CSV table of C-alpha atoms and ligand atoms in Angstrom, one decimal:
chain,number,residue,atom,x,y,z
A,1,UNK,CA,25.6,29.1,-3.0
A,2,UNK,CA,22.7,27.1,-3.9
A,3,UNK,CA,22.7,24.3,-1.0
A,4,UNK,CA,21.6,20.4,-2.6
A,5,UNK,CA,18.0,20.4,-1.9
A,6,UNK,CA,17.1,24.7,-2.0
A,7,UNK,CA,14.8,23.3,-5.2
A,8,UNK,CA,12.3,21.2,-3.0
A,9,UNK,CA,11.8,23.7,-0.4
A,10,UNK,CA,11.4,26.6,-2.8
A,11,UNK,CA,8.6,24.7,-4.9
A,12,UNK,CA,7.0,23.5,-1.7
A,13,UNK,CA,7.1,27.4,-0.2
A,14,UNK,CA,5.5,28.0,-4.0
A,15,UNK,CA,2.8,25.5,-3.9
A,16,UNK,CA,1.8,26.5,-0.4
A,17,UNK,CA,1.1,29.6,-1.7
A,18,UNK,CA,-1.0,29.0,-4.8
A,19,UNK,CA,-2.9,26.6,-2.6
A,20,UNK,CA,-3.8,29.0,0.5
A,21,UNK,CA,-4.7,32.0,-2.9
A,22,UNK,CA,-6.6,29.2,-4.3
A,23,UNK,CA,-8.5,28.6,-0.9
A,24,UNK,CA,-9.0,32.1,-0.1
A,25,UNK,CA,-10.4,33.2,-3.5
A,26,UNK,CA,-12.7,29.9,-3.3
A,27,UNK,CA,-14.0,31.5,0.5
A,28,UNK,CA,-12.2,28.2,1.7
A,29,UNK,CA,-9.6,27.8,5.2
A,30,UNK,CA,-6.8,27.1,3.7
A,31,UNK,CA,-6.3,24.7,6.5
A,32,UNK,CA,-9.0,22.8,4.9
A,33,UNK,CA,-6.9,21.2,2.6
A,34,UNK,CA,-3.9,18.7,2.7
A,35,UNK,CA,-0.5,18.3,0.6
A,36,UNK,CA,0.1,15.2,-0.1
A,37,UNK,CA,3.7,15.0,-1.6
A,38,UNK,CA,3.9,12.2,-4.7
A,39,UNK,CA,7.2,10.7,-4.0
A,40,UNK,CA,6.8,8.2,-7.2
A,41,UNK,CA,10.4,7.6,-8.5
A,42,UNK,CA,12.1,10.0,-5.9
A,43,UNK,CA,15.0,9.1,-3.9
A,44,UNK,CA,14.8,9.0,0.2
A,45,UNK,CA,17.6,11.6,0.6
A,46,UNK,CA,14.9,14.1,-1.4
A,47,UNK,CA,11.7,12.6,0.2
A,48,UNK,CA,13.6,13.1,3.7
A,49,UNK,CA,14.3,16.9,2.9
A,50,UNK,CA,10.7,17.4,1.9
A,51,UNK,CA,9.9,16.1,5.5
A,52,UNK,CA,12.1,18.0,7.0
A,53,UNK,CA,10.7,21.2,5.4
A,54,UNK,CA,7.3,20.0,6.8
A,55,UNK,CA,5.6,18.1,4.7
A,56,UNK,CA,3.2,15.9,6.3
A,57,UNK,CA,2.1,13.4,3.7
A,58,UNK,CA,3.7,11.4,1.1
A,59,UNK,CA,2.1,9.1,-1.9
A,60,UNK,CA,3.2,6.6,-3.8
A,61,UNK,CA,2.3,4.3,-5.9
A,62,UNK,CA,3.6,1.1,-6.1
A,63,UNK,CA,4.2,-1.4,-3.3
A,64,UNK,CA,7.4,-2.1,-4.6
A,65,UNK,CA,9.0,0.8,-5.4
A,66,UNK,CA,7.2,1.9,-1.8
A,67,UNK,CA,8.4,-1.2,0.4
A,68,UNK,CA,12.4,-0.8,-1.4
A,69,UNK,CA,12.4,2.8,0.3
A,70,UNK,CA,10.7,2.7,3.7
A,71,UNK,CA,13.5,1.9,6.0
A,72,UNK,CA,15.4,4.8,4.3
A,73,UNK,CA,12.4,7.7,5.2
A,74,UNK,CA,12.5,9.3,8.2
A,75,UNK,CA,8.8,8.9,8.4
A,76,UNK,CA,8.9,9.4,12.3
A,77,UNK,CA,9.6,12.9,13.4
A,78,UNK,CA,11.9,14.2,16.0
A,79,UNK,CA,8.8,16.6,17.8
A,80,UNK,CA,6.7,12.9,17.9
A,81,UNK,CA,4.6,13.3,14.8
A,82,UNK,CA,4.5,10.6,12.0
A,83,UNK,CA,4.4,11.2,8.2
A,84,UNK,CA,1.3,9.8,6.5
A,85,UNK,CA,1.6,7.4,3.9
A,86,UNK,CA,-1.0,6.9,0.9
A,87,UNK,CA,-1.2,4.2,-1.5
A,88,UNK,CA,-2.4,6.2,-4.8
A,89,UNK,CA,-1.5,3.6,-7.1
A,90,UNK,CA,-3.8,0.9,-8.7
A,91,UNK,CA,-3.3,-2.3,-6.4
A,92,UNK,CA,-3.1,-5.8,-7.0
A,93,UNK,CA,-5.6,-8.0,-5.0
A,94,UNK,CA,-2.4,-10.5,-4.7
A,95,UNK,CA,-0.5,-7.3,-3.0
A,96,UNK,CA,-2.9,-6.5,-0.5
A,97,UNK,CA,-1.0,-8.1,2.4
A,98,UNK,CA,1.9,-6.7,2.1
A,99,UNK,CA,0.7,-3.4,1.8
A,100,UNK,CA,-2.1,-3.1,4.6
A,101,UNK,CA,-0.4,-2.4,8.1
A,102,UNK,CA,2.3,0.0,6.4
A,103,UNK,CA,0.2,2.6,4.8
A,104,UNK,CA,-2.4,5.0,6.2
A,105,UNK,CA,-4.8,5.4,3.6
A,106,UNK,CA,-5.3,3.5,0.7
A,107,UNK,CA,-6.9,5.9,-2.3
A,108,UNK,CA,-7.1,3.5,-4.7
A,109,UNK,CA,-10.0,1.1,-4.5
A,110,UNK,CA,-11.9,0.6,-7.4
A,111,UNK,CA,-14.1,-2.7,-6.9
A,112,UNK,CA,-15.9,-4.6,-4.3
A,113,UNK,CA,-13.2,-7.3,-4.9
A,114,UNK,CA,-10.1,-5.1,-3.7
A,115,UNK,CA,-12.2,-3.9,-0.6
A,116,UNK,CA,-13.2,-7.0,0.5
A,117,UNK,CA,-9.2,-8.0,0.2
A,118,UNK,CA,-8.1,-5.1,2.3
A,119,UNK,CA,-10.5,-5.5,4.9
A,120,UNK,CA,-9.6,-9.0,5.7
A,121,UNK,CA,-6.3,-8.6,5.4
A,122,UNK,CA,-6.2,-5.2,7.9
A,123,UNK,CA,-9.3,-7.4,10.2
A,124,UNK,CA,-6.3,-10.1,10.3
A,125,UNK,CA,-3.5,-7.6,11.3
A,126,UNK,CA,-6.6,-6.4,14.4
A,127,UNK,CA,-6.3,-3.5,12.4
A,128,UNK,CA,-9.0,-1.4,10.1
A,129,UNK,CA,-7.8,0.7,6.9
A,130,UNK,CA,-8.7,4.2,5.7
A,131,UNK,CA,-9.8,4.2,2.6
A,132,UNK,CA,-11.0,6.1,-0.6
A,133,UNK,CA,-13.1,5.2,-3.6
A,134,UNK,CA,-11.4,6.1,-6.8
A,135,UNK,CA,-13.5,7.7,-9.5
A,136,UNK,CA,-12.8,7.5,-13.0
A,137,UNK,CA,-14.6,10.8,-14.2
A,138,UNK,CA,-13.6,11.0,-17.5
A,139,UNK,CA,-14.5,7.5,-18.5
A,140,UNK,CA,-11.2,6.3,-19.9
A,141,UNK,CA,-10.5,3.1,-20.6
A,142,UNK,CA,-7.0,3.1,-19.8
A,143,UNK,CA,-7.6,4.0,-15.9
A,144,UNK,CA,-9.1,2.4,-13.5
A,145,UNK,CA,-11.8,3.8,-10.9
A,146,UNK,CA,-15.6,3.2,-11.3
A,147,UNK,CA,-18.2,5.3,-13.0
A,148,UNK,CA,-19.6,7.6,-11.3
A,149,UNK,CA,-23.3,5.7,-12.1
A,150,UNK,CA,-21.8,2.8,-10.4
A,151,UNK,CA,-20.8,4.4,-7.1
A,152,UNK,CA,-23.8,4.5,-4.9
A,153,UNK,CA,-24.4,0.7,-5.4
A,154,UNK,CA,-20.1,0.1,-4.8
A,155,UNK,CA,-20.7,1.9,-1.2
A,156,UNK,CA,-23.5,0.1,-0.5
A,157,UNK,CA,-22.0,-3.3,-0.6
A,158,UNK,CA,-18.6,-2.1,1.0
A,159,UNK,CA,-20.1,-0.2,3.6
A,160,UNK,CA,-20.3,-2.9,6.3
A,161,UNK,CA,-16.8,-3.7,6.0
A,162,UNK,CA,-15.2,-4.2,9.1
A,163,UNK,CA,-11.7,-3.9,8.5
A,164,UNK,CA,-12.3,-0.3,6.1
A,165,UNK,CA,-13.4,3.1,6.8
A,166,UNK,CA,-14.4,4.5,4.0
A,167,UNK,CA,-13.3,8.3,4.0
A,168,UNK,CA,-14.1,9.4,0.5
A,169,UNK,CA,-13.3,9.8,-3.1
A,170,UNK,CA,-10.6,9.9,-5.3
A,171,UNK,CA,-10.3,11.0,-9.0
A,172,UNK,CA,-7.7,11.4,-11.3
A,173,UNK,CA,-9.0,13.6,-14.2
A,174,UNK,CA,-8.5,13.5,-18.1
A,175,UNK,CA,-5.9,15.9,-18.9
A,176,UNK,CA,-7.6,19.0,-19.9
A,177,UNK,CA,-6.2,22.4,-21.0
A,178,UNK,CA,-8.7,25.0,-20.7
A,179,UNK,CA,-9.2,26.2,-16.5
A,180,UNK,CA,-12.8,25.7,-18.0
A,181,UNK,CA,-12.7,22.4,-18.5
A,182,UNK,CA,-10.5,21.3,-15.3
A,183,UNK,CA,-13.0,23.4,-13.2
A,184,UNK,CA,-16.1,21.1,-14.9
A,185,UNK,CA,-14.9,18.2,-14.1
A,186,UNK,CA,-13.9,19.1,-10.7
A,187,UNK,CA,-17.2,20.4,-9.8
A,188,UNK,CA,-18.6,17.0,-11.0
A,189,UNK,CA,-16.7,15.0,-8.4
A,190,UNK,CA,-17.8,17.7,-5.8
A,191,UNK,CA,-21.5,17.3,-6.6
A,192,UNK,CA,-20.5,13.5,-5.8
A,193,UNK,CA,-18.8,13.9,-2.7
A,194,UNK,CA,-21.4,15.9,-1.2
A,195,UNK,CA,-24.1,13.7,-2.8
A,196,UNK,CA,-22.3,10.8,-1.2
A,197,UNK,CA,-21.5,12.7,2.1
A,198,UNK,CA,-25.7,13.5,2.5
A,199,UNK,CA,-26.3,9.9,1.9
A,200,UNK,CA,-24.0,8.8,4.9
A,201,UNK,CA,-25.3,10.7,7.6
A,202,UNK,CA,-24.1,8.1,9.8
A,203,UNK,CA,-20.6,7.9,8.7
A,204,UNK,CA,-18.9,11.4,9.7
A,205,UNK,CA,-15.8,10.2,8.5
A,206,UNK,CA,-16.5,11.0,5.3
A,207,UNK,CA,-14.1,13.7,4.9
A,208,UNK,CA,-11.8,13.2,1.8
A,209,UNK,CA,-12.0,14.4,-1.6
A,210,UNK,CA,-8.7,13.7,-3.0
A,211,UNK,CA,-7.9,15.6,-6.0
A,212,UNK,CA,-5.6,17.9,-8.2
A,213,UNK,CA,-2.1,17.1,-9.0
A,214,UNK,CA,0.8,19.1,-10.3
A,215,UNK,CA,-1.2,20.2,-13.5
A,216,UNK,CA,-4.6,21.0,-12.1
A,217,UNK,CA,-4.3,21.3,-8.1
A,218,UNK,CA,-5.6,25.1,-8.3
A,219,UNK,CA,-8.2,24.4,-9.8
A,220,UNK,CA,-9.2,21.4,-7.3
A,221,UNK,CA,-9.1,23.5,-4.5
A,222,UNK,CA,-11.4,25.5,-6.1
A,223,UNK,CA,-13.9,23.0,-6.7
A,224,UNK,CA,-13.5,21.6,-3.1
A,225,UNK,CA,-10.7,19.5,-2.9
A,226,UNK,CA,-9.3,18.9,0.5
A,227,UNK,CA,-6.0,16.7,-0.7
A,228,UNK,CA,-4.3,17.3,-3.4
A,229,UNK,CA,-1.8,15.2,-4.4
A,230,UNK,CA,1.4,16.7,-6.1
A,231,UNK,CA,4.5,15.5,-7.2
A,232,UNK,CA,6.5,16.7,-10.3
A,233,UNK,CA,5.7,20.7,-8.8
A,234,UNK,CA,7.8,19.8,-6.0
A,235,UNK,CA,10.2,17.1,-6.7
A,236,UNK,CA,11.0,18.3,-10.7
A,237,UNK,CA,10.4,15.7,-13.3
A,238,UNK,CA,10.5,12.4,-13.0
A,239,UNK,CA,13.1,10.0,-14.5
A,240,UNK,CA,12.0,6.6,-14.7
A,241,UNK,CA,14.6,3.9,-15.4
A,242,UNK,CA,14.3,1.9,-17.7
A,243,UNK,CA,12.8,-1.7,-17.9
B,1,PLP,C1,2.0,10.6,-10.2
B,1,PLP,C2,0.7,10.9,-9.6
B,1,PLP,C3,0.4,12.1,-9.0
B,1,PLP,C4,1.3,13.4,-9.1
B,1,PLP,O1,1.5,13.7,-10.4
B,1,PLP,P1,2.2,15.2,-10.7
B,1,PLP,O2,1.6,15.6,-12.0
B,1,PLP,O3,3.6,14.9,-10.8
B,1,PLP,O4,1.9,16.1,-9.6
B,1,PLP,C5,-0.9,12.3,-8.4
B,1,PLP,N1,-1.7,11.2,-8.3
B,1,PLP,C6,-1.5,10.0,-8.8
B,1,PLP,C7,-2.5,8.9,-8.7
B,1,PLP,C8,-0.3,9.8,-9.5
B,1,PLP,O5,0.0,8.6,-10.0
């Protein structure tokens, strides 16, 4: 008999799989890269399951949606380990506070303004905030992220931050449909990261290149991602209610 939540632990066993084979054919540890589990629109009794099968990481992407569920996650682990949190959603400058203190990485910043915010506010909490620096690779107007022309001179000025630590990039991609194409645009945020990376020789904690979702994550790894961020692969499709 199937037992209620057989479906997440299955897809997770699944994805594991395709992303150790994508390591290994790319000469990659698979160790080398992270799941982050997009828990968007999923309920905690699901989330708590995927925890329970060992999933170390969870995303979401709004601070409401995120802040309504966190007392119900069992984020804290019986054997002492803590689930990480990442904020992958586009954030609100007015939101910062309530966010900053409660997540553990923040992958979403796209101007100077929303760094500054999150600085102060995690400098006021005697804290400092991991962070990444999303991308917008494709150029689309409807996302947000910079341009990859305007990266080197966004670091620059966020770079003595005291309240961030900037950790790397993040990108979500144009949809493509060819392996081609998803593998080309990959390889373009790569050539950032590592661009980026060489130009930090001070800052070692420039480790993350977040991306790859449900759609493309095999093809991420690949490329050179070391979290990939996947949701509808191991949660099913998502429902959301309407407004
Ligand atoms: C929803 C979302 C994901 C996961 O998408 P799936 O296609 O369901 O895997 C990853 N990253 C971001 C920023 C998202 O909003």
């Amino acid at each position: 008999m199937e037992r209620p939540y057989d479906d997440i632990l299955e897809n997770i066993k699944r994805v594991r799989e395709t992303m150790a084979q994508a390591a290994i054919a790319a000469g990659r540890n698979p160790e080398e890269v992270q799941l982050l589990g997009v828990t968007k629109t999923v309920s905690p009794d699901r989330i708590n399951a995927a925890l329970d099968a060992g999933i170390a990481a969870i995303g979401e992407n709004r601070v409401q949606e995120f802040l309504g569920k966190r007392d119900a996650l069992l984020l804290n682990r019986s054997d002492g380990s803590k689930t990480a949190v990442h904020l992958i959603g586009h954030l609100q400058t007015n939101k910062v506070s309530k966010i900053v203190g409660l997540v553990d990485m923040i992958e979403s910043i796209d101007s100077v303004h929303l760094a500054k915010a999150v600085s102060d506010a995690s400098q006021k909490i005697g804290g400092v905030t991991d962070v990444l620096v999303e991308v917008n690779i494709g150029r689309e107007e409807a996302k947000s992220g910079v341009f990859a022309e305007n990266l080197d001179e966004m670091l620059d000025e966020i770079r003595g931050f005291p309240g961030i630590r900037v950790r790397g990039l993040m990108t979500v991609p144009p949809i493509l449909e060819t392996e081609k194409e998803k593998r080309a645009i990959f390889s373009q945020m790569y050539k950032l990261f590592i661009d980026i990376k060489a130009k930090n020789r001070d800052n070692d904690g420039m480790d993350t290149l977040s991306m790859g979702m449900s759609g493309d994550y095999r093809e991420a790894i690949l490329e050179g991602a070391t979290l990939v961020r996947v949701g509808s692969a191991l949660f099913g499709r998502r429902y959301y209610p309407p407004r």
